Coordinates of N, CA, C and O in Angstrom, one line a residue:
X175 N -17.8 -5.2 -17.9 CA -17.2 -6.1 -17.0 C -16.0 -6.8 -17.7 O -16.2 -7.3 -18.8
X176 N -15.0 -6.9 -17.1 CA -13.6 -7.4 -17.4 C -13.9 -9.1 -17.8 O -14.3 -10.0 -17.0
X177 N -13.6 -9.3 -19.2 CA -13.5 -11.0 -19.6 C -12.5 -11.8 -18.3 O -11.5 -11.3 -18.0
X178 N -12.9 -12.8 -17.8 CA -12.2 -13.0 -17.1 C -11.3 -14.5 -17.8 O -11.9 -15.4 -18.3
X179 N -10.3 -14.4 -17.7 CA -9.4 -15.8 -18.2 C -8.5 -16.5 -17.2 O -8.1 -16.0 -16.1
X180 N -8.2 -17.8 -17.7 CA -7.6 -18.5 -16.8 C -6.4 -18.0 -16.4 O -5.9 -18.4 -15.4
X181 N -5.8 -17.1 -17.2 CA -4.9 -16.4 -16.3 C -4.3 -15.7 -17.1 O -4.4 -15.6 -18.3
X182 N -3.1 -14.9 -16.0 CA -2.5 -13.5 -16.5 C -2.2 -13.4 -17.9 O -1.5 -14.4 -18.2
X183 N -2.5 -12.6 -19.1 CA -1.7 -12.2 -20.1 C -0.5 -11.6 -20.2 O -0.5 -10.7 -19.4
X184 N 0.2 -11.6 -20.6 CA 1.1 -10.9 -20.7 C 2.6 -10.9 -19.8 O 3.0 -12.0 -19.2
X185 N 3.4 -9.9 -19.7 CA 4.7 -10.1 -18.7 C 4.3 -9.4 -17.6 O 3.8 -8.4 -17.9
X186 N 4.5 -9.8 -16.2 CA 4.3 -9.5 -15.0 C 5.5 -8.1 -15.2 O 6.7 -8.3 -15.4
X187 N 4.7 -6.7 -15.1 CA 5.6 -5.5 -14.6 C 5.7 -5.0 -13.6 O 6.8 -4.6 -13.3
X188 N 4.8 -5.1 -12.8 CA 5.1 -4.3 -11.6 C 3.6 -4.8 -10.7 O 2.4 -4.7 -11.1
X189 N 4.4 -5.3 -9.4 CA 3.9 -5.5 -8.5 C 4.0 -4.7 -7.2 O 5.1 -4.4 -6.7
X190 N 2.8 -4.3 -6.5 CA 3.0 -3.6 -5.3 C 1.3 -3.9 -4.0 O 0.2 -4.3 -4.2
X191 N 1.9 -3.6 -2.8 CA 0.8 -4.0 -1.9 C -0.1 -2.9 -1.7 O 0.2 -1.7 -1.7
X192 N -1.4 -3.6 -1.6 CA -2.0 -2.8 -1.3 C -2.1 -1.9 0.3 O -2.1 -2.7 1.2
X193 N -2.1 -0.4 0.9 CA -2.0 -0.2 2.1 C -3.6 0.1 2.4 O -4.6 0.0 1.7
X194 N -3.4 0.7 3.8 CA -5.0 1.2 4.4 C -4.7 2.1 3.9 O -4.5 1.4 2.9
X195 N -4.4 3.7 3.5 CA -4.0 4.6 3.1 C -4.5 4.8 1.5 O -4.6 5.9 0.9
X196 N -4.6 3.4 1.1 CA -5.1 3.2 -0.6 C -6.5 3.3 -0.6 O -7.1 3.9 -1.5
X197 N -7.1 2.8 0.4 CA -8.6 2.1 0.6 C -9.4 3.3 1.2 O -8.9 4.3 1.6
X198 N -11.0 2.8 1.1 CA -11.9 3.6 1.5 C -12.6 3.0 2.5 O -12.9 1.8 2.3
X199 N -13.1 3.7 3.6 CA -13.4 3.1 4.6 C -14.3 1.7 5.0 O -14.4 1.3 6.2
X200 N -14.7 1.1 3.7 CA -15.1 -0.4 4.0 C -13.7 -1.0 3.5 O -13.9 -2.2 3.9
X201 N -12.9 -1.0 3.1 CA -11.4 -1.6 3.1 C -11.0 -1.8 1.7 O -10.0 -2.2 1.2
X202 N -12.3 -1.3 0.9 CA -11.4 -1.5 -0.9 C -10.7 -0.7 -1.0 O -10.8 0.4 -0.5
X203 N -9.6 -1.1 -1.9 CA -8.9 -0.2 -2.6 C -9.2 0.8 -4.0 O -9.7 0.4 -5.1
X204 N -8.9 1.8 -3.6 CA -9.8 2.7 -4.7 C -9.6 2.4 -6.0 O -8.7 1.6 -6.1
X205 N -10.3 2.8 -7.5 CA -10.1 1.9 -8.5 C -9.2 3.2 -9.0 O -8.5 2.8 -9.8
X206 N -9.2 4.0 -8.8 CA -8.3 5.1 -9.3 C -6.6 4.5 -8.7 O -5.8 4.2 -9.5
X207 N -6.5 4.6 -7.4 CA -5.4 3.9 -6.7 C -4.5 2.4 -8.1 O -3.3 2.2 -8.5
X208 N -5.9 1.6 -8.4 CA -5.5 0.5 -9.6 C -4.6 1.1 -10.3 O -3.3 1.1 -10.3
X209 N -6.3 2.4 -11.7 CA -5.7 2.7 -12.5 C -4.6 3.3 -12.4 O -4.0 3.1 -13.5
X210 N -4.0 4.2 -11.6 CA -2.7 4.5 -11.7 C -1.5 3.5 -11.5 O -0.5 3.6 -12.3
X211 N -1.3 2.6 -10.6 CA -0.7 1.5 -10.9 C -0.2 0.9 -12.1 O 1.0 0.6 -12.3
X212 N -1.6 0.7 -13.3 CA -1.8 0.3 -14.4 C -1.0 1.3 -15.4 O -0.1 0.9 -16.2
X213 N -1.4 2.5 -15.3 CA -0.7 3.2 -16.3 C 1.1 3.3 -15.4 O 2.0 3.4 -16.2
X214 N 1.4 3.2 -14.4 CA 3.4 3.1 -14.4 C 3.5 2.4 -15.0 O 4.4 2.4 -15.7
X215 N 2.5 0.9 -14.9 CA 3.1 -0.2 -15.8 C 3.4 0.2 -17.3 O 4.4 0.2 -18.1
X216 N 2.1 0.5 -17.4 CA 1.8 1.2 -19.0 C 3.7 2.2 -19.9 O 4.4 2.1 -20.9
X217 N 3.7 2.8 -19.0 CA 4.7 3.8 -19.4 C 6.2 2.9 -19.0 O 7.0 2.9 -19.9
X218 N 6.6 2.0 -17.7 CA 7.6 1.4 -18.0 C 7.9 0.4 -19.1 O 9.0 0.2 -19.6
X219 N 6.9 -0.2 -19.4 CA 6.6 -1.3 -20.9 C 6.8 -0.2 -22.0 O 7.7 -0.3 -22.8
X220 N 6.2 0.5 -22.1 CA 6.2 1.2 -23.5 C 7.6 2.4 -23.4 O 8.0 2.9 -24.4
X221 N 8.1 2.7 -22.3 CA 9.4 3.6 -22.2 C 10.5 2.1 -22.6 O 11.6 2.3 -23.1
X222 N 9.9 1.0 -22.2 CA 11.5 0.2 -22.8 C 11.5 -0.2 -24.5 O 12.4 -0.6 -25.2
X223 N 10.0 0.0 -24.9 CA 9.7 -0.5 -26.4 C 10.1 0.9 -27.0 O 10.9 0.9 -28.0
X224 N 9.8 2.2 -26.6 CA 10.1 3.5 -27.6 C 11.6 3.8 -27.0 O 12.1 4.8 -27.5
X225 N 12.4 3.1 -26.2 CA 13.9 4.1 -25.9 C 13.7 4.9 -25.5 O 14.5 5.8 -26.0
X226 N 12.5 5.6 -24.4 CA 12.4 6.5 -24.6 C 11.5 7.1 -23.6 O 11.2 6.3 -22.7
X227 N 11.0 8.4 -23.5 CA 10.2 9.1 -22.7 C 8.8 8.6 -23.8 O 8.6 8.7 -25.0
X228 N 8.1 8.1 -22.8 CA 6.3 7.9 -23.2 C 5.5 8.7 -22.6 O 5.8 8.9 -21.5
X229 N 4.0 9.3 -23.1 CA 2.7 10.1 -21.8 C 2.1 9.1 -22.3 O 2.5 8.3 -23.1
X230 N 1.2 9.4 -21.8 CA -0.4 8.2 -21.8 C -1.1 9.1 -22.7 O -0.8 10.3 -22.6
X231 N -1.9 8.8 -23.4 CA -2.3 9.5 -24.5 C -4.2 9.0 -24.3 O -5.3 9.7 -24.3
X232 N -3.9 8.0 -24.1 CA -5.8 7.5 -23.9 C -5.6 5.7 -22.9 O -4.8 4.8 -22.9
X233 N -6.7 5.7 -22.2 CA -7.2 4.4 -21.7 C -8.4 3.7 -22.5 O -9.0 4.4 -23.4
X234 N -8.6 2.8 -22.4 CA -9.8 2.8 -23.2 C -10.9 1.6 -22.1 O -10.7 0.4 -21.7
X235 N -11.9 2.3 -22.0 CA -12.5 1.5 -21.4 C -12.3 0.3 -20.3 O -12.0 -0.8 -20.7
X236 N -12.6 0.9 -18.6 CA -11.8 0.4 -18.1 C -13.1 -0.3 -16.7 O -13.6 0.5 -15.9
X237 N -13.5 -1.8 -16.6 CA -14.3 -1.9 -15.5 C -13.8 -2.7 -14.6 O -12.8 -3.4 -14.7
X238 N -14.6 -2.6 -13.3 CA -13.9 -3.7 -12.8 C -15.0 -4.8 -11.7 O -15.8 -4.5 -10.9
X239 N -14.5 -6.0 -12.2 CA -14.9 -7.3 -11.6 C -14.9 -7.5 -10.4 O -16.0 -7.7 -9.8
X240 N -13.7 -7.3 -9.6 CA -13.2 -7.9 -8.5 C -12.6 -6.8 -7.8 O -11.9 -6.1 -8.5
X241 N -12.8 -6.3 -5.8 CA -12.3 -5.6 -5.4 C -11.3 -6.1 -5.3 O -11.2 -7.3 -5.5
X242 N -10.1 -5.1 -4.9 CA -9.1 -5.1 -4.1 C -8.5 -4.8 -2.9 O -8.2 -3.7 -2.7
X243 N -8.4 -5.8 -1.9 CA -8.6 -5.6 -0.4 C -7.1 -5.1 0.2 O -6.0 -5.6 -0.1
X244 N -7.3 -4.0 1.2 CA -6.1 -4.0 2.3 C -5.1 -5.3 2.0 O -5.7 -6.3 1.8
X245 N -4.0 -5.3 1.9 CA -3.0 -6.5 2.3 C -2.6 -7.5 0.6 O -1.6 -8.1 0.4
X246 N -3.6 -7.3 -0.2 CA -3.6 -7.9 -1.5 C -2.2 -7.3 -2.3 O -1.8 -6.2 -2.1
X247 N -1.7 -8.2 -3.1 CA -0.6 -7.9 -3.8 C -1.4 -7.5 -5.1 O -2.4 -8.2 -5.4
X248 N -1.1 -6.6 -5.7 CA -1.8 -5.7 -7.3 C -1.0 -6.4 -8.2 O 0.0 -5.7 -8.3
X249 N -1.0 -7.2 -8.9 CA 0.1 -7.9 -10.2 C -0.1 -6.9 -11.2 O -1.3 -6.7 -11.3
X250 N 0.5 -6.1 -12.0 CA 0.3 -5.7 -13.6 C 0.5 -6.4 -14.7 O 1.7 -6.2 -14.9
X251 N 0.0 -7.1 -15.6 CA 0.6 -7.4 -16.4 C 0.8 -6.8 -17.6 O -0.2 -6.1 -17.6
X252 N 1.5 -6.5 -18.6 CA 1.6 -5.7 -19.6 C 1.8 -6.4 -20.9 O 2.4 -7.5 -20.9
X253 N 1.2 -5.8 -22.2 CA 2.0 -6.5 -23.1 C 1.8 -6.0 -24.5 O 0.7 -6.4 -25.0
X254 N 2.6 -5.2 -25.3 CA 2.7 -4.2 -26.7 C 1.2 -5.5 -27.3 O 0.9 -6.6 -27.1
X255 N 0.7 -4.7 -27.9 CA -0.7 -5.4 -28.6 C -0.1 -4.7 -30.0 O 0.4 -5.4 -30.9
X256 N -0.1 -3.5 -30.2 CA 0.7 -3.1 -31.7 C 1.4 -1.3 -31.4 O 1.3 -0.6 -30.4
X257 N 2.0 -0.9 -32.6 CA 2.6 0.0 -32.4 C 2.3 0.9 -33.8 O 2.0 0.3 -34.9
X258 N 2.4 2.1 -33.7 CA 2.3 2.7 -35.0 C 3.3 3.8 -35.1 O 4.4 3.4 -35.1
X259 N 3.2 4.9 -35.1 CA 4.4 5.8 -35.7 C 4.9 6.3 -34.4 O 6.0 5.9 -33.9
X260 N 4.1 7.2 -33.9 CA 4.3 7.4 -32.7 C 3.8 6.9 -31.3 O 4.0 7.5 -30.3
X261 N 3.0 5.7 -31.4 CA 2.0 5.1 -30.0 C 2.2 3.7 -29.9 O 2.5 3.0 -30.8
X262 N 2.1 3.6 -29.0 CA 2.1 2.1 -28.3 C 1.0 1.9 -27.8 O 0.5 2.5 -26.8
X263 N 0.4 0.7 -28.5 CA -0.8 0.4 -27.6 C -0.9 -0.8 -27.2 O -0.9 -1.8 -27.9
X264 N -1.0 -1.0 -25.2 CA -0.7 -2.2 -24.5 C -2.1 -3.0 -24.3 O -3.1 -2.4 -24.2
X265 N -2.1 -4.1 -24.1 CA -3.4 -4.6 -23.2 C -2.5 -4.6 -22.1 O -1.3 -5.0 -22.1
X266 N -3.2 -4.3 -20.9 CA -2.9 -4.7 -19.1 C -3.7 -4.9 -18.9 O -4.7 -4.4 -19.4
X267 N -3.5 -5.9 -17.5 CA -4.7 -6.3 -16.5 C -3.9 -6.0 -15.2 O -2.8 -5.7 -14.9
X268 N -5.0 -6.2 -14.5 CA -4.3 -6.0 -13.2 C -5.1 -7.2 -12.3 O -6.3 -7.3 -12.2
X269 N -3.9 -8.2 -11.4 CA -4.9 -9.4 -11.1 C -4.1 -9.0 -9.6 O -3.0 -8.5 -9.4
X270 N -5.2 -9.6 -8.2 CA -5.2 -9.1 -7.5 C -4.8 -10.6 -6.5 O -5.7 -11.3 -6.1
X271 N -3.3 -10.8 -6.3 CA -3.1 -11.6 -5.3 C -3.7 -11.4 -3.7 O -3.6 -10.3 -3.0
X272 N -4.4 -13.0 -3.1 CA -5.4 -12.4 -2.4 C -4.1 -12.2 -1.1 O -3.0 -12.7 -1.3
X273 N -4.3 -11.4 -0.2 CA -2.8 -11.4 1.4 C -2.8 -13.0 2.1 O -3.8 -13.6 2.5
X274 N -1.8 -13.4 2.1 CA -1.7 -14.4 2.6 C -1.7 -15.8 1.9 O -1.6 -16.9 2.5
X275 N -1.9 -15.5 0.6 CA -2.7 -16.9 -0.3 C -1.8 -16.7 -1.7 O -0.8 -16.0 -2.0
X276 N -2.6 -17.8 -2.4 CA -1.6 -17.8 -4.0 C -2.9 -17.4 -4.5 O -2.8 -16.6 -5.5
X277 N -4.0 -17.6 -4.2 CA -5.2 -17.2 -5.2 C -5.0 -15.6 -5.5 O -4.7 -14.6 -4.7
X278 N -5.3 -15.8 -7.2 CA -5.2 -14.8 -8.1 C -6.6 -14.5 -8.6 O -7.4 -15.4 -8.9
X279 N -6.7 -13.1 -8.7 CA -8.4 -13.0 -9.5 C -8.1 -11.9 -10.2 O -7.7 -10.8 -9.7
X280 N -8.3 -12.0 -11.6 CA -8.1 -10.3 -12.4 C -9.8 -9.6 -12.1 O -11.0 -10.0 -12.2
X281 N -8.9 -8.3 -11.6 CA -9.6 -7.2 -11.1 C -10.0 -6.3 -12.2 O -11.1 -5.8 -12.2
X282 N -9.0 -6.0 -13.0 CA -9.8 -5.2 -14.4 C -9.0 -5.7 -15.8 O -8.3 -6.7 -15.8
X283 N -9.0 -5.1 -16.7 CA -8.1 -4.8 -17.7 C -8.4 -3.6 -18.6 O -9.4 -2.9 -18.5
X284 N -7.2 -3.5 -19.7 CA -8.0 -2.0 -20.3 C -6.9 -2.0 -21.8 O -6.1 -2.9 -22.0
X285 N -7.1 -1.0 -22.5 CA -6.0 -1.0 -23.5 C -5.3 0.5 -23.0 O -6.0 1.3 -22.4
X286 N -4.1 0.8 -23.4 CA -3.6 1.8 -22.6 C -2.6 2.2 -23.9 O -1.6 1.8 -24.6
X287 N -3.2 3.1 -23.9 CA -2.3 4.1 -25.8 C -0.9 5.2 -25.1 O -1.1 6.3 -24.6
X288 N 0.1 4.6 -25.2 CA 1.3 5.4 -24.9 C 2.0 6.0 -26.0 O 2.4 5.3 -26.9
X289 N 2.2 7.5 -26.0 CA 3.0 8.2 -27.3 C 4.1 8.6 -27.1 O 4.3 9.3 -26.1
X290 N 5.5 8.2 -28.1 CA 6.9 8.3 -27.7 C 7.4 10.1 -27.8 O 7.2 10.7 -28.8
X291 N 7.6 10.3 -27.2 CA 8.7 12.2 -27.1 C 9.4 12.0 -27.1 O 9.8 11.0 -26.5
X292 N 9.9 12.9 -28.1 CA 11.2 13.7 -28.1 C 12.2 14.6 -26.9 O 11.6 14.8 -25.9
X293 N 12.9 14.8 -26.9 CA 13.6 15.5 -25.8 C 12.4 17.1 -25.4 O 12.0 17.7 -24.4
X294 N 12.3 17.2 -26.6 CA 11.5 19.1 -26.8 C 10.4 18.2 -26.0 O 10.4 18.8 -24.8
X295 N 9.6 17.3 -25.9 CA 8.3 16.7 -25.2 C 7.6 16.8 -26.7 O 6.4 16.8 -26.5
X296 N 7.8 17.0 -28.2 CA 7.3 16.4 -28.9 C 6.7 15.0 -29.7 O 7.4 14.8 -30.7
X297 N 6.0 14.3 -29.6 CA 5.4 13.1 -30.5 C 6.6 12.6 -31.7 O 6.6 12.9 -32.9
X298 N 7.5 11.9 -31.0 CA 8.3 11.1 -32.3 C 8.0 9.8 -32.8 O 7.2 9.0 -32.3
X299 N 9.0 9.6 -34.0 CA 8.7 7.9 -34.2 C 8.9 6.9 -33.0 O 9.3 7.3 -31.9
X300 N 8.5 5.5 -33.2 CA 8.8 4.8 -32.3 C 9.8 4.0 -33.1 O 9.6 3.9 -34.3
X301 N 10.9 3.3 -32.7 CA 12.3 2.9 -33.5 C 11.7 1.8 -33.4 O 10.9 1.5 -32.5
X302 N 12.1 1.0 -34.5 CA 12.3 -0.6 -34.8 C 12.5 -1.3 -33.8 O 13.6 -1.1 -33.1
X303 N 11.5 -2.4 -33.3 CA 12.5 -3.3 -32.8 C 14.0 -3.6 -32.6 O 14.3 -4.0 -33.8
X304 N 15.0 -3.7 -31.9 CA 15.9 -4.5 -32.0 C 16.2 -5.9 -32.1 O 17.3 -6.3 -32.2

């Protein structure tokens, strides 16, 4: 079960609504529907830290607390936890603005291991900070 905190970690990446089209016939939205959400964030955060083209390499353990309903806004938040030669690894959550309201509730979180390529699509370094 997802630690739940008083609030978001990290930088808000990407936000999007949820549709009926996401959801399964009692009105959640699927948690697959999330995790993929989670990982564009994943890959736009770590494509601006490597300069570069990133894949997803591993999730790590991923549950979830809280549905997410028809109409709800999906927050991502993202944020480099550390980096090594070739990988990025982020914590994200994903908190689930309710439709209509300011109430926020994180619906999961996970650590998300992104590896920088090369043009060939091989595993390169990740460059220094600027």
């Amino acid at each position: 079960m997802p630690e739940i905190t008083a609030g978001p970690d990290g930088e808000l990446t990407l936000r999007t609504q949820a549709m009926p089209g996401d959801a399964n016939a009692a009105g959640d939205i699927f948690g697959g529907w999330v995790m993929a959400q989670m990982d564009l964030a994943s890959g736009i955060r770590a494509a601006e830290r490597a300069r570069g083209r990133v894949v997803t390499a591993a999730v790590k353990e991923m549950a979830f607390a809280k549905p997410v309903k028809i109409g709800d806004t999906l927050c991502v938040y993202t944020r480099v936890d550390s980096v090594g030669r070739t990988s990025i690894k982020l914590k994200v959550e994903a908190w689930s603005q309710r439709y209509l309201s300011q109430e926020m509730e994180m619906v999961t979180h996970a650590d998300f291991i992104m590896v920088a390529l090369d043009a060939t699509g091989k595993p390169m370094p990740v460059p220094p900070e600027v």
